[in-house]
Amino acid sequence: MKKNIVIIGLGVIAHYHVRALGQSERFRLCGVCDINPETAQDKLFQGLPFFTDYTVMIDELHPDYALIATPPASHYAIAEQCILHGVTPIVEKPLSDTPEQGVLFFSDEFRGRYIPVCHTLYGEEVLWFISHLPMRHVNAIYTELYDPYCDADGHIIERFRSLGGSWLDSAPNALAPLLTHVPELTNIHVSHQRDTNGMPFASHFTADYNDTTIDMRIAWNKHINYKRTLIKADGKHIVLDHTKQAVYLNGELLFQSLTDRLTQQYANFYRLFPERVPTEQSLKHIYNIIYNNL
């Protein structure tokens, strides 16, 4: 029997969840909610029960799960209400925009009662790489995550400011695949370039794991959507092109998926659930790094 799920917050990312859930054999989307009633006119949501109050939606539909895809500042309050109503919240990254609320997700009241989402864990290229290219010794990992969220003058575009900046929004996606396999990092250093309001638009993260060098660059001011990881391991160069969902070994293309990237990542999340959800220890490590370096 399919589990019933609702979506709270119908911004861009919710569209990908709706399309992914349309492919799911395990979940049934039974309702959607947004504070803007005009959102109901979107063709993607037509035919679904639409609400402007998520508590009313939960009371009427009694779902098993609620995906929280609102701006991060509201995640904790909504997740708390879902739990009080007996609904398991699935919380989009980041868990919260502040350390004060972020740590509450690790309290006894929340432990084991919510599901975090880091969609890069479910990329076609990541899943193929894990299954087909085991590594013995890794020398270095270099990751680049670029999004076109700044204007021509380098200022963060207004509609993207609710994401909290380059570090808060993209660091979970950069760190989750790494810390699923690497238990602990040392020599952590994070630097940011900030706009006139103090919000990071570019972030540089470096760390070590034993003798492995880790370097991650996140930027919103390069005016491209481009995401790539280069791994130097066992005398080989392995490139995971996350934008093209492709894997290269020493320059040779080994794998590529032609599906829509984000739709496929969320489809894999719902297909594999609850596999690959970060453990509490891994999730704590991710968010300790994020909140300690805001």
PDB file of C-alpha atoms in Angstrom:
ATOM      1  CA  MET A   1       0.000   0.000   0.000  1.00  0.00           C
ATOM      2  CA  LYS A   2       1.321   3.430  -0.930  1.00  0.00           C
ATOM      3  CA  LYS A   3       2.154   5.933   1.779  1.00  0.00           C
ATOM      4  CA  ASN A   4       0.336   9.277   1.590  1.00  0.00           C
ATOM      5  CA  ILE A   5       2.474  12.402   1.406  1.00  0.00           C
ATOM      6  CA  VAL A   6       1.735  16.127   1.199  1.00  0.00           C
ATOM      7  CA  ILE A   7       3.979  19.000   0.159  1.00  0.00           C
ATOM      8  CA  ILE A   8       4.278  22.225   2.154  1.00  0.00           C
ATOM      9  CA  GLY A   9       5.777  25.077   0.130  1.00  0.00           C
ATOM     10  CA  LEU A  10       5.396  25.128  -3.647  1.00  0.00           C
ATOM     11  CA  GLY A  11       8.513  26.903  -4.845  1.00  0.00           C
ATOM     12  CA  VAL A  12      10.851  25.693  -7.563  1.00  0.00           C
ATOM     13  CA  ILE A  13      12.126  22.630  -5.725  1.00  0.00           C
ATOM     14  CA  ALA A  14       8.594  21.377  -5.021  1.00  0.00           C
ATOM     15  CA  HIS A  15       8.014  21.028  -8.778  1.00  0.00           C
ATOM     16  CA  TYR A  16      10.748  18.408  -8.947  1.00  0.00           C
ATOM     17  CA  HIS A  17       9.282  16.543  -5.986  1.00  0.00           C
ATOM     18  CA  VAL A  18       5.850  16.477  -7.650  1.00  0.00           C
ATOM     19  CA  ARG A  19       7.308  15.045 -10.860  1.00  0.00           C
ATOM     20  CA  ALA A  20       9.351  12.496  -8.900  1.00  0.00           C
ATOM     21  CA  LEU A  21       6.354  11.421  -6.831  1.00  0.00           C
ATOM     22  CA  GLY A  22       4.415  10.927 -10.055  1.00  0.00           C
ATOM     23  CA  GLN A  23       6.865   8.085 -10.810  1.00  0.00           C
ATOM     24  CA  SER A  24       6.773   6.566  -7.327  1.00  0.00           C
ATOM     25  CA  GLU A  25       5.365   3.120  -6.651  1.00  0.00           C
ATOM     26  CA  ARG A  26       5.640   3.678  -2.887  1.00  0.00           C
ATOM     27  CA  PHE A  27       4.214   7.170  -2.271  1.00  0.00           C
ATOM     28  CA  ARG A  28       0.999   8.924  -3.263  1.00  0.00           C
ATOM     29  CA  LEU A  29       0.871  12.714  -3.326  1.00  0.00           C
ATOM     30  CA  CYS A  30      -2.477  13.555  -1.756  1.00  0.00           C
ATOM     31  CA  GLY A  31      -2.305  17.328  -1.197  1.00  0.00           C
ATOM     32  CA  VAL A  32      -0.245  20.505  -1.521  1.00  0.00           C
ATOM     33  CA  CYS A  33      -0.001  23.747   0.433  1.00  0.00           C
ATOM     34  CA  ASP A  34       1.340  27.245  -0.138  1.00  0.00           C
ATOM     35  CA  ILE A  35       0.573  30.560   1.529  1.00  0.00           C
ATOM     36  CA  ASN A  36       0.121  32.114  -1.931  1.00  0.00           C
ATOM     37  CA  PRO A  37      -3.313  31.038  -3.248  1.00  0.00           C
ATOM     38  CA  GLU A  38      -2.318  31.919  -6.817  1.00  0.00           C
ATOM     39  CA  THR A  39       0.066  28.944  -6.749  1.00  0.00           C
ATOM     40  CA  ALA A  40      -2.990  26.704  -7.135  1.00  0.00           C
ATOM     41  CA  GLN A  41      -3.207  27.848 -10.772  1.00  0.00           C
ATOM     42  CA  ASP A  42       0.037  26.072 -11.650  1.00  0.00           C
ATOM     43  CA  LYS A  43      -0.887  23.215 -14.005  1.00  0.00           C
ATOM     44  CA  LEU A  44       1.396  20.861 -12.088  1.00  0.00           C
ATOM     45  CA  PHE A  45      -0.733  21.184  -8.948  1.00  0.00           C
ATOM     46  CA  GLN A  46      -4.158  21.166 -10.567  1.00  0.00           C
ATOM     47  CA  GLY A  47      -6.232  18.153  -9.614  1.00  0.00           C
ATOM     48  CA  LEU A  48      -4.602  18.016  -6.179  1.00  0.00           C
ATOM     49  CA  PRO A  49      -6.302  19.266  -3.000  1.00  0.00           C
ATOM     50  CA  PHE A  50      -4.819  22.728  -2.401  1.00  0.00           C
ATOM     51  CA  PHE A  51      -4.493  24.464   0.979  1.00  0.00           C
ATOM     52  CA  THR A  52      -3.041  27.727   2.242  1.00  0.00           C
ATOM     53  CA  ASP A  53      -2.762  26.419   5.837  1.00  0.00           C
ATOM     54  CA  TYR A  54      -0.685  23.282   6.284  1.00  0.00           C
ATOM     55  CA  THR A  55      -2.252  22.431   9.661  1.00  0.00           C
ATOM     56  CA  VAL A  56      -5.694  22.358   8.035  1.00  0.00           C
ATOM     57  CA  MET A  57      -4.310  20.155   5.268  1.00  0.00           C
ATOM     58  CA  ILE A  58      -2.830  17.719   7.769  1.00  0.00           C
ATOM     59  CA  ASP A  59      -6.019  17.616   9.839  1.00  0.00           C
ATOM     60  CA  GLU A  60      -8.163  16.925   6.773  1.00  0.00           C
ATOM     61  CA  LEU A  61      -5.928  14.520   4.829  1.00  0.00           C
ATOM     62  CA  HIS A  62      -4.090  12.655   7.630  1.00  0.00           C
ATOM     63  CA  PRO A  63      -0.940  11.989   5.557  1.00  0.00           C
ATOM     64  CA  ASP A  64       1.879   9.689   6.612  1.00  0.00           C
ATOM     65  CA  TYR A  65       4.587  12.155   5.520  1.00  0.00           C
ATOM     66  CA  ALA A  66       4.863  15.886   4.847  1.00  0.00           C
ATOM     67  CA  LEU A  67       7.622  17.270   2.645  1.00  0.00           C
ATOM     68  CA  ILE A  68       8.745  20.680   3.951  1.00  0.00           C
ATOM     69  CA  ALA A  69       9.989  22.712   0.986  1.00  0.00           C
ATOM     70  CA  THR A  70       9.556  26.201   2.435  1.00  0.00           C
ATOM     71  CA  PRO A  71      12.434  28.649   3.080  1.00  0.00           C
ATOM     72  CA  PRO A  72      14.727  27.290   5.821  1.00  0.00           C
ATOM     73  CA  ALA A  73      13.684  29.886   8.403  1.00  0.00           C
ATOM     74  CA  SER A  74      10.305  28.122   8.740  1.00  0.00           C
ATOM     75  CA  HIS A  75      11.508  24.495   8.700  1.00  0.00           C
ATOM     76  CA  TYR A  76      11.704  23.922  12.434  1.00  0.00           C
ATOM     77  CA  ALA A  77       8.283  25.345  13.323  1.00  0.00           C
ATOM     78  CA  ILE A  78       6.563  23.364  10.572  1.00  0.00           C
ATOM     79  CA  ALA A  79       8.428  20.152  11.396  1.00  0.00           C
ATOM     80  CA  GLU A  80       7.470  20.531  15.064  1.00  0.00           C
ATOM     81  CA  GLN A  81       3.786  20.866  14.153  1.00  0.00           C
ATOM     82  CA  CYS A  82       3.963  17.851  11.831  1.00  0.00           C
ATOM     83  CA  ILE A  83       5.399  15.711  14.625  1.00  0.00           C
ATOM     84  CA  LEU A  84       2.733  16.934  17.059  1.00  0.00           C
ATOM     85  CA  HIS A  85       0.095  15.888  14.502  1.00  0.00           C
ATOM     86  CA  GLY A  86       1.600  12.422  14.103  1.00  0.00           C
ATOM     87  CA  VAL A  87       3.038  13.118  10.647  1.00  0.00           C
ATOM     88  CA  THR A  88       6.677  12.389   9.751  1.00  0.00           C
ATOM     89  CA  PRO A  89       8.283  15.523   8.284  1.00  0.00           C
ATOM     90  CA  ILE A  90      10.701  15.189   5.372  1.00  0.00           C
ATOM     91  CA  VAL A  91      12.849  18.311   5.661  1.00  0.00           C
ATOM     92  CA  GLU A  92      14.602  19.858   2.683  1.00  0.00           C
ATOM     93  CA  LYS A  93      18.112  21.156   3.203  1.00  0.00           C
ATOM     94  CA  PRO A  94      19.227  23.102   5.101  1.00  0.00           C
ATOM     95  CA  LEU A  95      17.463  22.021   8.268  1.00  0.00           C
ATOM     96  CA  SER A  96      17.344  25.630   9.475  1.00  0.00           C
ATOM     97  CA  ASP A  97      18.905  28.994   8.734  1.00  0.00           C
ATOM     98  CA  THR A  98      20.210  29.489  12.286  1.00  0.00           C
ATOM     99  CA  PRO A  99      22.352  27.356  14.615  1.00  0.00           C
ATOM    100  CA  GLU A 100      19.873  27.977  17.431  1.00  0.00           C
ATOM    101  CA  GLN A 101      17.044  26.254  15.572  1.00  0.00           C
ATOM    102  CA  GLY A 102      19.319  23.827  13.747  1.00  0.00           C
ATOM    103  CA  VAL A 103      20.488  22.137  16.948  1.00  0.00           C
ATOM    104  CA  LEU A 104      16.861  21.550  17.958  1.00  0.00           C
ATOM    105  CA  PHE A 105      16.606  18.964  15.177  1.00  0.00           C
ATOM    106  CA  PHE A 106      19.005  16.849  17.239  1.00  0.00           C
ATOM    107  CA  SER A 107      17.015  17.090  20.470  1.00  0.00           C
ATOM    108  CA  ASP A 108      15.374  14.079  22.091  1.00  0.00           C
ATOM    109  CA  GLU A 109      11.972  15.290  20.879  1.00  0.00           C
ATOM    110  CA  PHE A 110      13.086  15.156  17.235  1.00  0.00           C
ATOM    111  CA  ARG A 111      15.422  12.158  17.273  1.00  0.00           C
ATOM    112  CA  GLY A 112      14.283   9.552  14.751  1.00  0.00           C
ATOM    113  CA  ARG A 113      11.080  11.439  13.983  1.00  0.00           C
ATOM    114  CA  TYR A 114      12.029  13.339  10.802  1.00  0.00           C
ATOM    115  CA  ILE A 115      13.788  12.617   7.502  1.00  0.00           C
ATOM    116  CA  PRO A 116      16.476  14.987   6.130  1.00  0.00           C
ATOM    117  CA  VAL A 117      16.837  15.445   2.371  1.00  0.00           C
ATOM    118  CA  CYS A 118      20.203  16.018   0.679  1.00  0.00           C
ATOM    119  CA  HIS A 119      19.353  15.331  -2.942  1.00  0.00           C
ATOM    120  CA  THR A 120      22.931  14.945  -4.211  1.00  0.00           C
ATOM    121  CA  LEU A 121      23.119  11.634  -2.341  1.00  0.00           C
ATOM    122  CA  TYR A 122      20.719  10.250  -4.943  1.00  0.00           C
ATOM    123  CA  GLY A 123      22.344  11.446  -8.168  1.00  0.00           C
ATOM    124  CA  GLU A 124      22.488   8.841 -10.928  1.00  0.00           C
ATOM    125  CA  GLU A 125      26.211   9.445 -11.344  1.00  0.00           C
ATOM    126  CA  VAL A 126      26.829   9.111  -7.587  1.00  0.00           C
ATOM    127  CA  LEU A 127      24.912   5.831  -7.328  1.00  0.00           C
ATOM    128  CA  TRP A 128      26.688   4.406 -10.401  1.00  0.00           C
ATOM    129  CA  PHE A 129      30.091   5.493  -9.101  1.00  0.00           C
ATOM    130  CA  ILE A 130      29.551   3.847  -5.713  1.00  0.00           C
ATOM    131  CA  SER A 131      28.470   0.589  -7.344  1.00  0.00           C
ATOM    132  CA  HIS A 132      31.097   0.371 -10.094  1.00  0.00           C
ATOM    133  CA  LEU A 133      34.272   2.170  -9.012  1.00  0.00           C
ATOM    134  CA  PRO A 134      35.399   1.111  -5.534  1.00  0.00           C
ATOM    135  CA  MET A 135      38.520   2.944  -4.343  1.00  0.00           C
ATOM    136  CA  ARG A 136      41.355   1.844  -2.088  1.00  0.00           C
ATOM    137  CA  HIS A 137      43.353   5.014  -1.531  1.00  0.00           C
ATOM    138  CA  VAL A 138      42.042   8.507  -2.174  1.00  0.00           C
ATOM    139  CA  ASN A 139      44.589  11.296  -2.498  1.00  0.00           C
ATOM    140  CA  ALA A 140      42.293  14.249  -3.090  1.00  0.00           C
ATOM    141  CA  ILE A 141      38.670  15.282  -3.620  1.00  0.00           C
ATOM    142  CA  TYR A 142      37.844  18.549  -5.370  1.00  0.00           C
ATOM    143  CA  THR A 143      34.228  19.719  -5.646  1.00  0.00           C
ATOM    144  CA  GLU A 144      32.776  22.727  -7.485  1.00  0.00           C
ATOM    145  CA  LEU A 145      29.141  23.758  -7.036  1.00  0.00           C
ATOM    146  CA  TYR A 146      28.118  26.798  -9.086  1.00  0.00           C
ATOM    147  CA  ASP A 147      24.634  28.300  -9.353  1.00  0.00           C
ATOM    148  CA  PRO A 148      23.549  31.443 -11.282  1.00  0.00           C
ATOM    149  CA  TYR A 149      22.003  33.208  -8.302  1.00  0.00           C
ATOM    150  CA  CYS A 150      23.794  36.576  -8.601  1.00  0.00           C
ATOM    151  CA  ASP A 151      23.090  39.429 -11.006  1.00  0.00           C
ATOM    152  CA  ALA A 152      25.622  40.926 -13.418  1.00  0.00           C
ATOM    153  CA  ASP A 153      26.991  43.140 -10.627  1.00  0.00           C
ATOM    154  CA  GLY A 154      27.619  40.187  -8.311  1.00  0.00           C
ATOM    155  CA  HIS A 155      24.675  40.840  -5.978  1.00  0.00           C
ATOM    156  CA  ILE A 156      22.468  37.943  -4.896  1.00  0.00           C
ATOM    157  CA  ILE A 157      19.183  38.094  -6.807  1.00  0.00           C
ATOM    158  CA  GLU A 158      16.319  38.963  -4.464  1.00  0.00           C
ATOM    159  CA  ARG A 159      14.266  35.786  -4.996  1.00  0.00           C
ATOM    160  CA  PHE A 160      17.244  33.654  -3.929  1.00  0.00           C
ATOM    161  CA  ARG A 161      18.011  35.521  -0.703  1.00  0.00           C
ATOM    162  CA  SER A 162      15.586  33.394   1.324  1.00  0.00           C
ATOM    163  CA  LEU A 163      17.937  30.451   0.691  1.00  0.00           C
ATOM    164  CA  GLY A 164      20.409  32.009   3.120  1.00  0.00           C
ATOM    165  CA  GLY A 165      23.441  32.353   0.875  1.00  0.00           C
ATOM    166  CA  SER A 166      25.894  30.078  -0.894  1.00  0.00           C
ATOM    167  CA  TRP A 167      27.220  28.312   2.190  1.00  0.00           C
ATOM    168  CA  LEU A 168      23.968  27.566   3.977  1.00  0.00           C
ATOM    169  CA  ASP A 169      22.169  26.439   0.823  1.00  0.00           C
ATOM    170  CA  SER A 170      24.881  24.439  -0.955  1.00  0.00           C
ATOM    171  CA  ALA A 171      27.118  23.112   1.827  1.00  0.00           C
ATOM    172  CA  PRO A 172      24.665  20.306   2.771  1.00  0.00           C
ATOM    173  CA  ASN A 173      24.776  19.054  -0.819  1.00  0.00           C
ATOM    174  CA  ALA A 174      28.560  19.284  -0.876  1.00  0.00           C
ATOM    175  CA  LEU A 175      29.130  17.631   2.493  1.00  0.00           C
ATOM    176  CA  ALA A 176      26.432  14.925   2.572  1.00  0.00           C
ATOM    177  CA  PRO A 177      27.935  12.602  -0.088  1.00  0.00           C
ATOM    178  CA  LEU A 178      31.388  13.051   1.461  1.00  0.00           C
ATOM    179  CA  LEU A 179      30.472  12.524   5.117  1.00  0.00           C
ATOM    180  CA  THR A 180      28.343   9.486   4.309  1.00  0.00           C
ATOM    181  CA  HIS A 181      31.640   7.723   3.628  1.00  0.00           C
ATOM    182  CA  VAL A 182      34.188   9.772   5.604  1.00  0.00           C
ATOM    183  CA  PRO A 183      33.637   9.560   9.376  1.00  0.00           C
ATOM    184  CA  GLU A 184      35.602  12.621  10.477  1.00  0.00           C
ATOM    185  CA  LEU A 185      37.379  15.628   8.996  1.00  0.00           C
ATOM    186  CA  THR A 186      40.296  17.603  10.417  1.00  0.00           C
ATOM    187  CA  ASN A 187      41.976  20.940   9.637  1.00  0.00           C
ATOM    188  CA  ILE A 188      38.653  22.431   8.536  1.00  0.00           C
ATOM    189  CA  HIS A 189      38.820  25.939   7.124  1.00  0.00           C
ATOM    190  CA  VAL A 190      35.987  27.930   5.535  1.00  0.00           C
ATOM    191  CA  SER A 191      36.144  31.370   3.954  1.00  0.00           C
ATOM    192  CA  HIS A 192      33.357  33.422   2.366  1.00  0.00           C
ATOM    193  CA  GLN A 193      32.886  36.302  -0.008  1.00  0.00           C
ATOM    194  CA  ARG A 194      29.890  38.305   1.202  1.00  0.00           C
ATOM    195  CA  ASP A 195      27.565  40.852  -0.336  1.00  0.00           C
ATOM    196  CA  THR A 196      26.806  44.243   1.182  1.00  0.00           C
ATOM    197  CA  ASN A 197      24.249  42.616   3.522  1.00  0.00           C
ATOM    198  CA  GLY A 198      26.771  40.112   4.821  1.00  0.00           C
ATOM    199  CA  MET A 199      25.304  37.112   2.994  1.00  0.00           C
ATOM    200  CA  PRO A 200      27.842  34.743   1.396  1.00  0.00           C
ATOM    201  CA  PHE A 201      27.711  34.477  -2.394  1.00  0.00           C
ATOM    202  CA  ALA A 202      30.897  32.376  -2.668  1.00  0.00           C
ATOM    203  CA  SER A 203      32.419  29.937  -0.175  1.00  0.00           C
ATOM    204  CA  HIS A 204      35.645  27.927  -0.050  1.00  0.00           C
ATOM    205  CA  PHE A 205      35.963  24.845   2.162  1.00  0.00           C
ATOM    206  CA  THR A 206      39.136  22.849   2.800  1.00  0.00           C
ATOM    207  CA  ALA A 207      39.776  19.921   5.134  1.00  0.00           C
ATOM    208  CA  ASP A 208      41.744  16.699   5.540  1.00  0.00           C
ATOM    209  CA  TYR A 209      40.755  13.097   6.104  1.00  0.00           C
ATOM    210  CA  ASN A 210      43.902  11.203   7.131  1.00  0.00           C
ATOM    211  CA  ASP A 211      46.147  11.937   4.113  1.00  0.00           C
ATOM    212  CA  THR A 212      43.284  12.882   1.772  1.00  0.00           C
ATOM    213  CA  THR A 213      42.987  16.533   0.767  1.00  0.00           C
ATOM    214  CA  ILE A 214      39.461  17.893   0.395  1.00  0.00           C
ATOM    215  CA  ASP A 215      38.698  21.148  -1.413  1.00  0.00           C
ATOM    216  CA  MET A 216      35.175  22.461  -2.119  1.00  0.00           C
ATOM    217  CA  ARG A 217      34.286  25.682  -3.907  1.00  0.00           C
ATOM    218  CA  ILE A 218      30.737  27.016  -3.922  1.00  0.00           C
ATOM    219  CA  ALA A 219      29.817  30.113  -5.937  1.00  0.00           C
ATOM    220  CA  TRP A 220      26.684  31.932  -7.026  1.00  0.00           C
ATOM    221  CA  ASN A 221      28.422  34.659  -9.040  1.00  0.00           C
ATOM    222  CA  LYS A 222      29.762  32.698 -12.016  1.00  0.00           C
ATOM    223  CA  HIS A 223      26.414  32.865 -13.879  1.00  0.00           C
ATOM    224  CA  ILE A 224      26.360  29.134 -14.662  1.00  0.00           C
ATOM    225  CA  ASN A 225      24.792  25.997 -13.270  1.00  0.00           C
ATOM    226  CA  TYR A 226      27.754  23.665 -13.052  1.00  0.00           C
ATOM    227  CA  LYS A 227      28.533  20.957 -10.502  1.00  0.00           C
ATOM    228  CA  ARG A 228      31.522  18.617 -10.571  1.00  0.00           C
ATOM    229  CA  THR A 229      33.668  16.441  -8.306  1.00  0.00           C
ATOM    230  CA  LEU A 230      37.191  15.347  -9.209  1.00  0.00           C
ATOM    231  CA  ILE A 231      38.612  12.419  -7.244  1.00  0.00           C
ATOM    232  CA  LYS A 232      42.270  11.424  -7.425  1.00  0.00           C
ATOM    233  CA  ALA A 233      42.443   7.820  -6.252  1.00  0.00           C
ATOM    234  CA  ASP A 234      44.557   4.727  -6.942  1.00  0.00           C
ATOM    235  CA  GLY A 235      46.570   6.617  -9.553  1.00  0.00           C
ATOM    236  CA  LYS A 236      43.397   7.516 -11.482  1.00  0.00           C
ATOM    237  CA  HIS A 237      41.390  10.648 -12.139  1.00  0.00           C
ATOM    238  CA  ILE A 238      37.656  10.147 -11.663  1.00  0.00           C
ATOM    239  CA  VAL A 239      35.271  12.966 -12.583  1.00  0.00           C
ATOM    240  CA  LEU A 240      31.660  13.021 -11.473  1.00  0.00           C
ATOM    241  CA  ASP A 241      29.924  15.614 -13.621  1.00  0.00           C
ATOM    242  CA  HIS A 242      26.839  16.202 -11.500  1.00  0.00           C
ATOM    243  CA  THR A 243      25.323  18.600 -14.041  1.00  0.00           C
ATOM    244  CA  LYS A 244      25.440  16.043 -16.861  1.00  0.00           C
ATOM    245  CA  GLN A 245      24.991  13.045 -14.511  1.00  0.00           C
ATOM    246  CA  ALA A 246      28.155  11.552 -16.002  1.00  0.00           C
ATOM    247  CA  VAL A 247      31.210   9.651 -14.749  1.00  0.00           C
ATOM    248  CA  TYR A 248      34.625   9.859 -16.444  1.00  0.00           C
ATOM    249  CA  LEU A 249      37.708   7.745 -15.723  1.00  0.00           C
ATOM    250  CA  ASN A 250      40.973   9.295 -16.936  1.00  0.00           C
ATOM    251  CA  GLY A 251      38.985  11.318 -19.462  1.00  0.00           C
ATOM    252  CA  GLU A 252      36.903   8.407 -20.775  1.00  0.00           C
ATOM    253  CA  LEU A 253      33.123   8.575 -20.392  1.00  0.00           C
ATOM    254  CA  LEU A 254      31.946   5.489 -18.488  1.00  0.00           C
ATOM    255  CA  PHE A 255      28.377   6.457 -17.605  1.00  0.00           C
ATOM    256  CA  GLN A 256      25.791   9.116 -18.337  1.00  0.00           C
ATOM    257  CA  SER A 257      22.105   9.466 -17.531  1.00  0.00           C
ATOM    258  CA  LEU A 258      19.935  11.563 -19.854  1.00  0.00           C
ATOM    259  CA  THR A 259      17.117  12.057 -17.341  1.00  0.00           C
ATOM    260  CA  ASP A 260      16.237  15.411 -15.780  1.00  0.00           C
ATOM    261  CA  ARG A 261      18.799  15.755 -12.993  1.00  0.00           C
ATOM    262  CA  LEU A 262      16.766  17.014 -10.035  1.00  0.00           C
ATOM    263  CA  THR A 263      13.639  15.022 -10.901  1.00  0.00           C
ATOM    264  CA  GLN A 264      15.770  11.883 -11.059  1.00  0.00           C
ATOM    265  CA  GLN A 265      17.529  12.615  -7.778  1.00  0.00           C
ATOM    266  CA  TYR A 266      14.219  12.963  -5.965  1.00  0.00           C
ATOM    267  CA  ALA A 267      12.776   9.940  -7.773  1.00  0.00           C
ATOM    268  CA  ASN A 268      15.766   7.959  -6.480  1.00  0.00           C
ATOM    269  CA  PHE A 269      15.188   9.328  -2.995  1.00  0.00           C
ATOM    270  CA  TYR A 270      11.595   8.083  -2.957  1.00  0.00           C
ATOM    271  CA  ARG A 271      12.571   4.803  -4.632  1.00  0.00           C
ATOM    272  CA  LEU A 272      15.402   3.998  -2.220  1.00  0.00           C
ATOM    273  CA  PHE A 273      13.798   5.431   0.930  1.00  0.00           C
ATOM    274  CA  PRO A 274      14.840   4.940   3.702  1.00  0.00           C
ATOM    275  CA  GLU A 275      18.225   3.874   2.299  1.00  0.00           C
ATOM    276  CA  ARG A 276      21.003   6.491   1.993  1.00  0.00           C
ATOM    277  CA  VAL A 277      19.357   8.850   4.484  1.00  0.00           C
ATOM    278  CA  PRO A 278      22.285  10.227   6.539  1.00  0.00           C
ATOM    279  CA  THR A 279      22.710   8.723   9.972  1.00  0.00           C
ATOM    280  CA  GLU A 280      22.226  11.028  12.935  1.00  0.00           C
ATOM    281  CA  GLN A 281      26.006  11.035  13.545  1.00  0.00           C
ATOM    282  CA  SER A 282      26.726  11.970   9.925  1.00  0.00           C
ATOM    283  CA  LEU A 283      23.995  14.611   9.900  1.00  0.00           C
ATOM    284  CA  LYS A 284      25.308  16.167  13.117  1.00  0.00           C
ATOM    285  CA  HIS A 285      28.793  16.325  11.631  1.00  0.00           C
ATOM    286  CA  ILE A 286      27.452  18.012   8.490  1.00  0.00           C
ATOM    287  CA  TYR A 287      25.538  20.674  10.387  1.00  0.00           C
ATOM    288  CA  ASN A 288      28.225  21.249  13.005  1.00  0.00           C
ATOM    289  CA  ILE A 289      30.549  22.173  10.152  1.00  0.00           C
ATOM    290  CA  ILE A 290      27.901  24.362   8.514  1.00  0.00           C
ATOM    291  CA  TYR A 291      26.760  26.233  11.628  1.00  0.00           C
ATOM    292  CA  ASN A 292      30.264  26.657  13.053  1.00  0.00           C
ATOM    293  CA  ASN A 293      31.353  28.365   9.828  1.00  0.00           C
ATOM    294  CA  LEU A 294      28.426  30.629   8.926  1.00  0.00           C
TER     295      LEU A 294
END
